[in-house]
Every structure is written in structure tokens, then in C-alpha cells.
Amino acid sequence: MSKRSQKSIEEKLEIVRLYLEQGVSMSTLVKSYGVSDITIRTWVRKYMYAGK
């Protein structure tokens, strides 16, 4: 079994929007949500590619 907990689409969107729209720092998001900065950057890239 994986040690990681899966984030829902809603949680991913919330994290991406906090980063892009509200300017919450990457380090704050990493600490608050327990997700690596690489993962968040991947979500941001996918979000930007797919459009808002």
C-alpha cells in the first residue's frame, strides 16, 4: 500500500489557485498540505497548459 494520500481534484485546484492567484509561497503550501514542491509545480504546469 502506498504511503501517500491521494489528493482530490478539488484539493489540487485549491493548492494551485492559492499559489497562482493569492501568492501563497511554495514552502507554505508544502508544509500545510504535505505535498512536495515538485508535485505542486507539476500541478501548476498542467493547470496552466490546460487553461484556467
PDB file of C-alpha atoms in Angstrom, residues 5-49:
ATOM      1  CA  SER A   5      -2.582  10.028   0.344  1.00  0.00           C
ATOM      2  CA  GLN A   6      -4.251  10.897  -2.911  1.00  0.00           C
ATOM      3  CA  LYS A   7      -5.416  14.482  -3.276  1.00  0.00           C
ATOM      4  CA  SER A   8      -8.791  15.099  -4.865  1.00  0.00           C
ATOM      5  CA  ILE A   9      -9.149  17.333  -7.896  1.00  0.00           C
ATOM      6  CA  GLU A  10     -10.682  19.967  -5.630  1.00  0.00           C
ATOM      7  CA  GLU A  11      -7.689  19.880  -3.275  1.00  0.00           C
ATOM      8  CA  LYS A  12      -5.247  20.132  -6.172  1.00  0.00           C
ATOM      9  CA  LEU A  13      -7.133  23.104  -7.623  1.00  0.00           C
ATOM     10  CA  GLU A  14      -7.216  24.798  -4.240  1.00  0.00           C
ATOM     11  CA  ILE A  15      -3.438  24.446  -3.879  1.00  0.00           C
ATOM     12  CA  VAL A  16      -2.762  25.638  -7.438  1.00  0.00           C
ATOM     13  CA  ARG A  17      -5.055  28.651  -7.048  1.00  0.00           C
ATOM     14  CA  LEU A  18      -3.542  29.588  -3.696  1.00  0.00           C
ATOM     15  CA  TYR A  19      -0.146  29.591  -5.374  1.00  0.00           C
ATOM     16  CA  LEU A  20      -1.101  31.392  -8.593  1.00  0.00           C
ATOM     17  CA  GLU A  21      -3.876  33.763  -7.545  1.00  0.00           C
ATOM     18  CA  GLN A  22      -3.154  34.530  -3.913  1.00  0.00           C
ATOM     19  CA  GLY A  23       0.625  34.310  -3.996  1.00  0.00           C
ATOM     20  CA  VAL A  24       0.952  31.788  -1.180  1.00  0.00           C
ATOM     21  CA  SER A  25       4.569  30.656  -1.111  1.00  0.00           C
ATOM     22  CA  MET A  26       5.579  27.204  -2.265  1.00  0.00           C
ATOM     23  CA  SER A  27       7.181  26.448   1.113  1.00  0.00           C
ATOM     24  CA  THR A  28       3.964  27.336   2.939  1.00  0.00           C
ATOM     25  CA  LEU A  29       1.931  25.059   0.676  1.00  0.00           C
ATOM     26  CA  VAL A  30       4.430  22.211   1.076  1.00  0.00           C
ATOM     27  CA  LYS A  31       4.197  22.454   4.863  1.00  0.00           C
ATOM     28  CA  SER A  32       0.427  22.977   5.006  1.00  0.00           C
ATOM     29  CA  TYR A  33      -0.620  20.244   2.583  1.00  0.00           C
ATOM     30  CA  GLY A  34       2.196  17.725   2.900  1.00  0.00           C
ATOM     31  CA  VAL A  35       2.906  17.710  -0.830  1.00  0.00           C
ATOM     32  CA  SER A  36       6.346  18.140  -2.377  1.00  0.00           C
ATOM     33  CA  ASP A  37       7.233  21.279  -4.295  1.00  0.00           C
ATOM     34  CA  ILE A  38       7.878  19.166  -7.393  1.00  0.00           C
ATOM     35  CA  THR A  39       4.335  17.802  -7.224  1.00  0.00           C
ATOM     36  CA  ILE A  40       2.836  21.274  -6.834  1.00  0.00           C
ATOM     37  CA  ARG A  41       4.916  22.585  -9.735  1.00  0.00           C
ATOM     38  CA  THR A  42       3.647  19.690 -11.869  1.00  0.00           C
ATOM     39  CA  TRP A  43       0.030  20.538 -10.990  1.00  0.00           C
ATOM     40  CA  VAL A  44       0.649  24.222 -11.762  1.00  0.00           C
ATOM     41  CA  ARG A  45       2.204  23.353 -15.132  1.00  0.00           C
ATOM     42  CA  LYS A  46      -0.727  21.093 -16.040  1.00  0.00           C
ATOM     43  CA  TYR A  47      -3.225  23.732 -14.918  1.00  0.00           C
ATOM     44  CA  MET A  48      -1.550  26.425 -16.988  1.00  0.00           C
ATOM     45  CA  TYR A  49      -1.309  24.149 -20.032  1.00  0.00           C
TER      46      TYR A  49
END
